[in-house]
Coordinates of N, CA and C in Angstrom, one line a residue:
M25 N 7.2 5.8 11.6 CA 6.0 5.2 12.2 C 6.2 3.7 12.4
T26 N 5.6 3.2 13.5 CA 5.7 1.8 13.7 C 4.3 1.3 14.2
A27 N 4.0 0.0 14.1 CA 2.8 -0.6 14.6 C 3.0 -2.1 14.6
G28 N 2.2 -2.8 15.4 CA 2.3 -4.2 15.4 C 1.3 -4.9 16.3
Q29 N 1.8 -6.0 16.9 CA 0.8 -6.8 17.6 C 0.3 -6.2 18.9
D30 N 0.9 -5.1 19.4 CA 0.4 -4.4 20.6 C -0.8 -3.5 20.2
H31 N -1.2 -3.4 18.9 CA -2.3 -2.7 18.5 C -2.1 -1.2 18.4
I32 N -0.9 -0.7 18.8 CA -0.6 0.7 18.9 C 0.2 1.3 17.7
V33 N -0.3 2.4 17.2 CA 0.5 3.1 16.1 C 1.4 4.2 16.8
K34 N 2.7 4.1 16.5 CA 3.6 5.0 17.2 C 4.4 5.9 16.2
R35 N 4.8 7.1 16.7 CA 5.6 8.0 15.9 C 7.0 8.0 16.6
L36 N 8.1 7.9 15.8 CA 9.4 7.9 16.3 C 10.0 9.3 16.1
N37 N 10.7 9.9 17.1 CA 11.3 11.2 16.8 C 12.8 11.0 16.6
T38 N 13.5 12.1 16.4 CA 15.0 12.0 16.0 C 15.8 11.5 17.2
K39 N 15.3 11.5 18.4 CA 16.0 10.9 19.5 C 15.7 9.4 19.8
Q40 N 15.0 8.8 18.8 CA 14.6 7.4 18.8 C 13.6 7.1 20.0
Q41 N 12.8 8.1 20.3 CA 11.8 8.0 21.3 C 10.4 7.7 20.5
A42 N 9.6 6.8 21.1 CA 8.4 6.4 20.5 C 7.2 7.1 21.2
F43 N 6.3 7.7 20.5 CA 5.1 8.4 21.0 C 3.9 7.8 20.4
P44 N 3.0 7.2 21.2 CA 1.7 6.7 20.7 C 0.9 7.7 20.0
I45 N 0.4 7.4 18.8 CA -0.6 8.2 18.1 C -2.0 7.8 18.4
G46 N -2.2 6.5 18.4 CA -3.5 5.9 18.7 C -3.4 4.4 18.7
S47 N -4.6 3.7 18.9 CA -4.5 2.3 18.9 C -5.8 1.7 18.2
H48 N -5.6 0.4 17.8 CA -6.7 -0.4 17.2 C -7.1 -1.4 18.3
E49 N -8.3 -2.0 18.0 CA -8.8 -3.0 18.9 C -8.2 -4.4 18.5
D50 N -7.5 -4.4 17.4 CA -6.9 -5.7 16.9 C -5.5 -5.4 16.4
E51 N -4.7 -6.4 16.1 CA -3.4 -6.3 15.6 C -3.3 -5.5 14.3
V52 N -2.4 -4.5 14.3 CA -2.2 -3.7 13.1 C -1.4 -4.5 12.0
T53 N -1.9 -4.5 10.8 CA -1.4 -5.3 9.7 C -0.8 -4.5 8.5
A54 N -1.2 -3.2 8.5 CA -0.7 -2.4 7.3 C -0.6 -0.9 7.8
L55 N 0.3 -0.2 7.2 CA 0.6 1.2 7.6 C 1.0 2.0 6.4
A56 N 0.6 3.3 6.3 CA 1.0 4.2 5.3 C 1.0 5.6 5.8
V57 N 1.8 6.5 5.2 CA 1.9 7.9 5.7 C 1.9 8.8 4.4
A58 N 1.4 10.0 4.6 CA 1.4 11.0 3.5 C 1.3 12.4 4.1
P59 N 1.9 13.4 3.5 CA 1.8 14.8 4.0 C 0.4 15.3 3.9
G60 N 0.0 16.2 4.9 CA -1.3 16.8 4.9 C -1.2 18.3 5.1
T61 N -2.3 19.0 5.0 CA -2.3 20.4 5.2 C -2.0 20.8 6.6
Q62 N -2.4 19.9 7.6 CA -2.2 20.2 9.0 C -1.3 19.2 9.6
G63 N -0.3 18.7 8.8 CA 0.7 17.7 9.4 C 0.5 16.4 8.7
T64 N 1.5 15.5 9.0 CA 1.5 14.2 8.5 C 0.2 13.4 8.8
V65 N -0.3 12.7 7.8 CA -1.4 11.8 7.9 C -1.0 10.4 7.9
V66 N -1.4 9.6 8.9 CA -1.1 8.2 9.0 C -2.4 7.4 8.8
V67 N -2.3 6.4 8.0 CA -3.4 5.5 7.7 C -3.0 4.1 8.2
S68 N -3.8 3.4 9.0 CA -3.4 2.1 9.5 C -4.6 1.1 9.3
G69 N -4.3 -0.1 9.0 CA -5.3 -1.1 8.9 C -5.0 -2.3 9.8
D70 N -6.1 -3.0 10.3 CA -5.9 -4.1 11.3 C -6.4 -5.4 10.8
K71 N -6.3 -6.4 11.7 CA -6.6 -7.8 11.4 C -8.2 -7.9 11.3
A72 N -8.9 -7.0 11.9 CA -10.4 -7.1 11.8 C -11.0 -6.4 10.6
G73 N -10.1 -5.8 9.7 CA -10.6 -5.1 8.5 C -10.8 -3.7 8.7
V74 N -10.5 -3.1 9.9 CA -10.7 -1.7 10.2 C -9.6 -0.9 9.7
V75 N -9.9 0.3 9.1 CA -8.9 1.3 8.6 C -9.1 2.5 9.4
T76 N -8.0 3.1 9.9 CA -8.1 4.4 10.7 C -7.2 5.4 10.0
V77 N -7.6 6.7 10.1 CA -6.9 7.8 9.6 C -6.5 8.7 10.8
W78 N -5.2 9.0 11.0 CA -4.8 9.8 12.1 C -4.0 11.0 11.7
N79 N -4.1 12.1 12.5 CA -3.2 13.2 12.4 C -2.0 12.9 13.3
A80 N -0.8 12.7 12.7 CA 0.3 12.3 13.5 C 0.8 13.4 14.4
A81 N 0.7 14.6 14.0 CA 1.3 15.7 14.8 C 0.5 15.9 16.1
F82 N -0.8 15.7 16.1 CA -1.6 15.9 17.3 C -2.1 14.6 17.9
G83 N -1.8 13.5 17.3 CA -2.3 12.2 17.8 C -3.8 12.1 17.7
R84 N -4.4 12.7 16.7 CA -5.9 12.8 16.7 C -6.5 11.9 15.7
L85 N -7.5 11.1 16.1 CA -8.2 10.2 15.2 C -9.1 11.1 14.3
I86 N -8.9 10.9 13.0 CA -9.7 11.7 12.0 C -10.9 10.9 11.5
R87 N -10.7 9.5 11.3 CA -11.8 8.7 10.7 C -11.5 7.3 10.9
T88 N -12.6 6.5 11.1 CA -12.5 5.0 11.2 C -13.4 4.4 10.1
L89 N -12.9 3.4 9.4 CA -13.7 2.8 8.4 C -13.7 1.3 8.6
Q90 N -14.8 0.6 8.5 CA -14.9 -0.8 8.4 C -14.7 -1.2 7.0
A91 N -13.5 -1.3 6.6 CA -13.1 -1.3 5.1 C -13.3 -2.7 4.6
H92 N -13.0 -3.8 5.4 CA -13.0 -5.1 4.8 C -13.6 -6.1 5.9
T93 N -14.1 -7.3 5.4 CA -14.6 -8.3 6.3 C -13.5 -9.2 6.9
K94 N -12.3 -9.1 6.3 CA -11.2 -9.8 6.8 C -10.0 -8.8 7.0
A95 N -8.8 -9.3 7.4 CA -7.7 -8.5 7.7 C -7.3 -7.6 6.5
V96 N -6.9 -6.4 6.8 CA -6.3 -5.5 5.8 C -4.9 -6.0 5.5
T97 N -4.6 -6.5 4.3 CA -3.3 -7.0 4.0 C -2.4 -6.0 3.3
A98 N -2.9 -4.9 2.8 CA -2.1 -3.9 2.2 C -2.9 -2.6 2.0
L99 N -2.2 -1.5 2.1 CA -2.8 -0.2 1.9 C -1.8 0.8 1.5
T100 N -2.3 1.9 0.8 CA -1.4 2.9 0.4 C -2.2 4.2 0.2
L101 N -1.5 5.3 0.1 CA -2.1 6.6 -0.1 C -1.7 7.2 -1.4
S102 N -2.6 7.9 -2.2 CA -2.2 8.5 -3.4 C -1.1 9.6 -3.1
P103 N -0.3 10.0 -4.0 CA 0.7 11.0 -3.8 C 0.1 12.3 -3.2
D104 N -1.1 12.7 -3.6 CA -1.7 13.9 -3.0 C -2.4 13.7 -1.7
G105 N -2.4 12.4 -1.2 CA -3.0 12.1 0.1 C -4.5 12.1 0.1
A106 N -5.1 12.3 -1.1 CA -6.6 12.4 -1.1 C -7.3 11.0 -1.2
T107 N -6.6 10.0 -1.7 CA -7.3 8.7 -1.9 C -6.5 7.6 -1.2
I108 N -7.2 6.8 -0.5 CA -6.7 5.6 0.2 C -7.1 4.4 -0.6
A109 N -6.1 3.5 -0.9 CA -6.3 2.2 -1.5 C -6.1 1.1 -0.5
T110 N -7.0 0.2 -0.4 CA -6.8 -0.9 0.6 C -7.2 -2.3 0.0
V111 N -6.5 -3.3 0.5 CA -6.8 -4.7 0.1 C -7.1 -5.5 1.3
G112 N -8.2 -6.3 1.3 CA -8.6 -7.1 2.4 C -8.4 -8.6 2.1
G113 N -8.3 -9.4 3.1 CA -8.1 -10.8 3.0 C -9.2 -11.5 2.2
E114 N -10.3 -10.9 2.1 CA -11.5 -11.5 1.3 C -11.3 -11.3 -0.2
G115 N -10.2 -10.6 -0.6 CA -9.9 -10.5 -2.0 C -10.5 -9.2 -2.6
K116 N -10.9 -8.2 -1.9 CA -11.4 -7.0 -2.4 C -10.4 -5.8 -2.4
L117 N -10.3 -5.1 -3.5 CA -9.5 -3.9 -3.6 C -10.4 -2.7 -3.6
C118 N -10.2 -1.8 -2.6 CA -11.2 -0.6 -2.5 C -10.4 0.7 -2.5
L119 N -11.0 1.7 -3.1 CA -10.5 3.1 -3.1 C -11.5 3.9 -2.2
W120 N -10.9 4.7 -1.3 CA -11.7 5.5 -0.4 C -11.2 7.0 -0.4
S121 N -12.2 7.9 -0.2 CA -11.9 9.3 0.0 C -11.3 9.5 1.4
R122 N -10.1 10.1 1.5 CA -9.6 10.3 2.8 C -10.3 11.4 3.5
N123 N -10.9 12.3 2.8 CA -11.6 13.5 3.4 C -13.0 13.1 3.9
T124 N -13.7 12.2 3.2 CA -15.1 12.0 3.6 C -15.3 10.5 4.1
G125 N -14.3 9.6 3.8 CA -14.5 8.2 4.2 C -15.4 7.5 3.2
K126 N -15.8 8.1 2.1 CA -16.7 7.4 1.2 C -15.9 6.5 0.3
K127 N -16.5 5.3 0.0 CA -15.9 4.3 -0.9 C -16.1 4.8 -2.3
L128 N -15.0 4.9 -3.0 CA -15.0 5.4 -4.4 C -15.1 4.3 -5.4
Q129 N -14.5 3.1 -5.1 CA -14.5 2.0 -6.1 C -14.2 0.8 -5.4
E130 N -14.7 -0.4 -5.9 CA -14.3 -1.7 -5.4 C -14.2 -2.7 -6.5
V131 N -13.1 -3.5 -6.5 CA -12.9 -4.5 -7.5 C -12.6 -5.8 -6.8
T132 N -12.9 -6.9 -7.4 CA -12.5 -8.2 -6.9 C -11.2 -8.7 -7.5
L133 N -10.3 -9.1 -6.7 CA -9.0 -9.6 -7.2 C -9.1 -11.1 -7.4
S134 N -8.2 -11.6 -8.3 CA -8.1 -13.0 -8.5 C -7.3 -13.7 -7.3
N135 N -7.2 -15.0 -7.3 CA -6.6 -15.6 -6.2 C -5.1 -15.2 -6.1
G136 N -4.7 -15.0 -4.9 CA -3.3 -14.6 -4.6 C -3.3 -13.5 -3.5
E137 N -2.2 -13.4 -2.8 CA -2.0 -12.5 -1.7 C -1.2 -11.3 -2.2
V138 N -1.8 -10.1 -2.0 CA -1.1 -8.8 -2.4 C 0.0 -8.5 -1.4
S139 N 1.3 -8.5 -1.9 CA 2.4 -8.2 -1.0 C 2.7 -6.7 -1.0
T140 N 2.4 -6.0 -2.1 CA 2.7 -4.6 -2.2 C 1.6 -3.9 -3.0
L141 N 1.2 -2.7 -2.5 CA 0.2 -1.9 -3.2 C 0.7 -0.5 -3.2
F142 N 0.8 0.2 -4.4 CA 1.3 1.5 -4.4 C 0.8 2.3 -5.7
F143 N 0.8 3.6 -5.6 CA 0.4 4.5 -6.7 C 1.7 4.9 -7.4
A144 N 1.5 5.1 -8.7 CA 2.6 5.8 -9.5 C 2.7 7.2 -9.0
Q145 N 3.9 7.8 -9.3 CA 4.2 9.1 -8.8 C 3.1 10.2 -9.1
D146 N 2.5 10.1 -10.3 CA 1.5 11.0 -10.7 C 0.1 10.7 -10.2
G147 N 0.0 9.6 -9.5 CA -1.3 9.2 -9.0 C -2.3 8.6 -10.0
R148 N -1.9 8.4 -11.2 CA -2.8 8.0 -12.3 C -2.8 6.5 -12.5
T149 N -1.9 5.8 -11.9 CA -1.9 4.3 -12.0 C -1.7 3.7 -10.6
L150 N -2.4 2.7 -10.3 CA -2.3 1.9 -9.1 C -1.7 0.6 -9.4
F151 N -0.7 0.1 -8.7 CA -0.1 -1.1 -8.9 C -0.3 -2.1 -7.7
A152 N -0.4 -3.4 -8.0 CA -0.4 -4.4 -6.9 C 0.4 -5.6 -7.3
C153 N 1.3 -6.0 -6.4 CA 2.0 -7.3 -6.6 C 1.1 -8.4 -6.1
L154 N 0.6 -9.2 -7.0 CA -0.3 -10.3 -6.7 C 0.2 -11.6 -7.2
G155 N 0.5 -12.5 -6.2 CA 1.2 -13.7 -6.6 C 2.5 -13.5 -7.2
S156 N 2.7 -14.0 -8.4 CA 4.0 -13.7 -9.2 C 3.7 -12.8 -10.3
S157 N 2.8 -11.9 -10.2 CA 2.4 -11.0 -11.3 C 2.3 -9.5 -10.7
L158 N 2.5 -8.6 -11.6 CA 2.3 -7.2 -11.3 C 1.0 -6.7 -12.1
I159 N 0.1 -6.3 -11.4 CA -1.2 -5.8 -11.9 C -1.3 -4.3 -11.8
S160 N -1.7 -3.6 -12.8 CA -1.9 -2.2 -12.7 C -3.3 -1.8 -13.3
W161 N -3.8 -0.7 -12.7 CA -5.0 -0.1 -13.1 C -4.8 1.4 -13.4
R162 N -5.4 1.9 -14.4 CA -5.5 3.3 -14.7 C -6.6 3.9 -13.8
V163 N -6.3 5.0 -13.0 CA -7.2 5.6 -12.1 C -7.8 6.8 -12.8
I164 N -9.1 6.7 -13.1 CA -9.8 7.8 -13.8 C -10.8 8.5 -12.8
S165 N -10.6 9.8 -12.6 CA -11.4 10.6 -11.7 C -12.7 11.1 -12.4
L166 N -13.8 10.9 -11.8 CA -15.1 11.3 -12.4 C -15.5 12.6 -11.8
L167 N -16.4 13.3 -12.5 CA -16.9 14.6 -12.0 C -17.6 14.6 -10.7
N168 N -18.3 13.4 -10.4 CA -19.0 13.3 -9.2 C -18.1 12.9 -8.0
G169 N -16.8 12.8 -8.2 CA -15.9 12.5 -7.1 C -15.5 11.0 -7.1
A170 N -16.2 10.2 -7.8 CA -15.9 8.8 -7.8 C -14.7 8.5 -8.6
R171 N -14.2 7.3 -8.5 CA -13.0 6.8 -9.3 C -13.4 5.6 -10.1
N172 N -12.8 5.4 -11.3 CA -13.0 4.2 -12.0 C -11.6 3.6 -12.2
L173 N -11.5 2.3 -12.0 CA -10.2 1.6 -12.2 C -10.3 0.7 -13.5
Y174 N -9.4 1.0 -14.4 CA -9.4 0.2 -15.6 C -8.1 -0.6 -15.6
I175 N -8.3 -1.9 -15.6 CA -7.2 -2.8 -15.5 C -6.4 -2.8 -16.8
E176 N -5.0 -2.8 -16.6 CA -4.1 -2.9 -17.7 C -3.6 -4.3 -17.8
K177 N -2.8 -4.6 -18.8 CA -2.2 -5.9 -19.0 C -1.4 -6.4 -17.8
E178 N -1.7 -7.7 -17.4 CA -1.0 -8.2 -16.3 C 0.5 -8.5 -16.7
Q179 N 1.4 -8.2 -15.9 CA 2.8 -8.4 -16.2 C 3.4 -9.5 -15.3
P180 N 3.8 -10.6 -15.9 CA 4.4 -11.7 -15.2 C 5.8 -11.2 -14.6
L181 N 6.1 -11.6 -13.4 CA 7.3 -11.2 -12.7 C 8.3 -12.3 -12.6
G182 N 8.1 -13.4 -13.4 CA 9.1 -14.4 -13.4 C 8.5 -15.7 -12.7
A183 N 9.3 -16.8 -12.9 CA 8.8 -18.1 -12.4 C 9.1 -18.3 -10.9
T184 N 10.1 -17.5 -10.4 CA 10.5 -17.7 -9.0 C 9.6 -16.9 -8.1
P185 N 9.0 -17.6 -7.1 CA 8.0 -16.9 -6.2 C 8.8 -15.8 -5.4
F186 N 8.1 -14.7 -5.2 CA 8.7 -13.6 -4.4 C 7.9 -13.4 -3.1
Q187 N 8.5 -13.0 -2.1 CA 7.9 -12.8 -0.8 C 7.6 -11.4 -0.4
V188 N 8.5 -10.5 -0.8 CA 8.4 -9.1 -0.4 C 8.7 -8.2 -1.6
A189 N 8.2 -7.0 -1.5 CA 8.4 -6.0 -2.6 C 8.4 -4.6 -2.1
A190 N 9.1 -3.7 -2.8 CA 9.2 -2.3 -2.4 C 9.4 -1.5 -3.7
V191 N 8.8 -0.3 -3.7 CA 8.9 0.6 -4.8 C 9.8 1.7 -4.5
S192 N 10.6 2.2 -5.5 CA 11.5 3.3 -5.3 C 10.7 4.6 -5.0
P193 N 11.3 5.6 -4.3 CA 10.6 6.9 -4.0 C 10.1 7.6 -5.2
D194 N 10.8 7.5 -6.4 CA 10.3 8.2 -7.6 C 9.3 7.3 -8.3
G195 N 8.9 6.1 -7.8 CA 7.9 5.3 -8.5 C 8.3 4.7 -9.8
K196 N 9.6 4.7 -10.1 CA 10.1 4.2 -11.4 C 10.5 2.7 -11.4
R197 N 10.9 2.2 -10.2 CA 11.5 0.9 -10.1 C 10.8 0.1 -9.0
L198 N 10.8 -1.2 -9.2 CA 10.2 -2.1 -8.2 C 11.2 -3.1 -7.9
A199 N 11.5 -3.3 -6.5 CA 12.4 -4.4 -6.1 C 11.6 -5.5 -5.5
L200 N 12.0 -6.7 -5.9 CA 11.3 -7.9 -5.5 C 12.2 -8.9 -4.8
G201 N 11.9 -9.3 -3.6 CA 12.7 -10.3 -2.9 C 12.2 -11.7 -3.1
A202 N 12.9 -12.5 -3.7 CA 12.5 -13.9 -4.1 C 12.8 -14.9 -3.1
A203 N 12.1 -16.0 -3.1 CA 12.3 -17.1 -2.2 C 13.7 -17.8 -2.4
D204 N 14.3 -17.6 -3.6 CA 15.6 -18.2 -3.8 C 16.7 -17.3 -3.4
A205 N 16.4 -16.2 -2.6 CA 17.4 -15.3 -2.1 C 18.0 -14.3 -3.1
T206 N 17.3 -14.1 -4.2 CA 17.7 -13.2 -5.2 C 16.8 -11.9 -5.2
L207 N 17.4 -10.8 -5.5 CA 16.7 -9.5 -5.6 C 16.5 -9.1 -7.1
H208 N 15.2 -8.9 -7.5 CA 14.9 -8.6 -8.9 C 14.5 -7.1 -9.0
I209 N 15.1 -6.4 -9.9 CA 14.8 -5.0 -10.1 C 14.0 -4.8 -11.4
W210 N 12.8 -4.3 -11.3 CA 12.0 -4.1 -12.5 C 11.8 -2.6 -12.8
N211 N 11.9 -2.2 -14.1 CA 11.6 -0.9 -14.5 C 10.1 -0.8 -14.8
L212 N 9.4 0.0 -14.0 CA 7.9 0.1 -14.1 C 7.4 0.9 -15.3
L213 N 8.3 1.8 -15.7 CA 7.9 2.6 -16.9 C 8.0 1.8 -18.2
E214 N 9.1 1.1 -18.3 CA 9.3 0.3 -19.5 C 8.8 -1.1 -19.4
K215 N 8.4 -1.5 -18.2 CA 7.8 -2.8 -17.9 C 8.7 -4.0 -18.3
H216 N 10.0 -4.0 -17.7 CA 10.9 -5.1 -18.0 C 11.8 -5.2 -16.8
E217 N 12.4 -6.4 -16.6 CA 13.4 -6.6 -15.6 C 14.7 -6.1 -15.9
E218 N 15.3 -5.3 -15.1 CA 16.6 -4.7 -15.4 C 17.8 -5.5 -14.9
S219 N 17.6 -6.1 -13.7 CA 18.7 -6.9 -13.1 C 18.3 -7.8 -12.1
T220 N 19.1 -8.9 -11.8 CA 18.9 -9.8 -10.8 C 20.2 -9.9 -9.9
I221 N 20.0 -9.8 -8.6 CA 21.2 -9.7 -7.7 C 21.0 -10.8 -6.7
A222 N 22.1 -11.6 -6.5 CA 22.1 -12.6 -5.5 C 22.6 -11.9 -4.2
V223 N 21.8 -11.8 -3.2 CA 22.1 -11.0 -2.0 C 22.3 -11.8 -0.8
S224 N 21.9 -13.1 -0.8 CA 21.9 -13.8 0.4 C 21.8 -15.3 0.1
E225 N 22.1 -16.1 1.1 CA 22.0 -17.6 1.0 C 20.6 -18.0 1.5
F226 N 19.8 -17.1 2.0 CA 18.5 -17.4 2.6 C 17.4 -16.5 1.9
P227 N 16.2 -17.0 2.0 CA 15.1 -16.2 1.4 C 15.0 -14.8 2.0
I228 N 14.7 -13.8 1.2 CA 14.6 -12.4 1.6 C 13.2 -12.2 2.3
T229 N 13.2 -11.7 3.5 CA 11.9 -11.6 4.2 C 11.5 -10.2 4.5
A230 N 12.4 -9.2 4.2 CA 12.0 -7.8 4.4 C 12.7 -6.9 3.4
L231 N 12.1 -5.9 3.0 CA 12.6 -5.0 1.9 C 12.0 -3.6 2.0
T232 N 12.9 -2.6 1.8 CA 12.4 -1.2 1.8 C 13.2 -0.4 0.9

């Protein structure tokens, strides 16, 4: 999946051909995908704070949410695809039901820009890289369908500012690209840094 300043969310096939799924009225700033019962689900956020949910197979718009008052800076889907987590430039973290579009929870973040937002593999913990710290919340599901977020201890990620981050597919490790051109690997389960790798002479600007 790709998206960008042309406002269009696109699906790429094995022949490297791009097919439009749908478009936003503003620049797309965040993108996430998850499996669904009727095909892959794509969630996209834009500069105007709008979040859209698409069925990638049919290019069908499922839902539109005015999620934030400023740009969507990060978003992710829970492993089961049922919950969308979004962060806006106004400093709000929100949880949404993918099926109904209902807001399940909202918390205010401290100063700092979220560079990465992701769920643990079991969906019970939500992580955010905020400034130079890793913040995590326990996600508690209530009987009425709402969610409660209980913040855990903030984990400092070191003195060196980092610009980009990515989590491993199994959710066990976090890679951080620092401004000093080093790559830092963190163990999320044991909550400690495993290694530091010098990968370039220039700051790391992209990571996956």
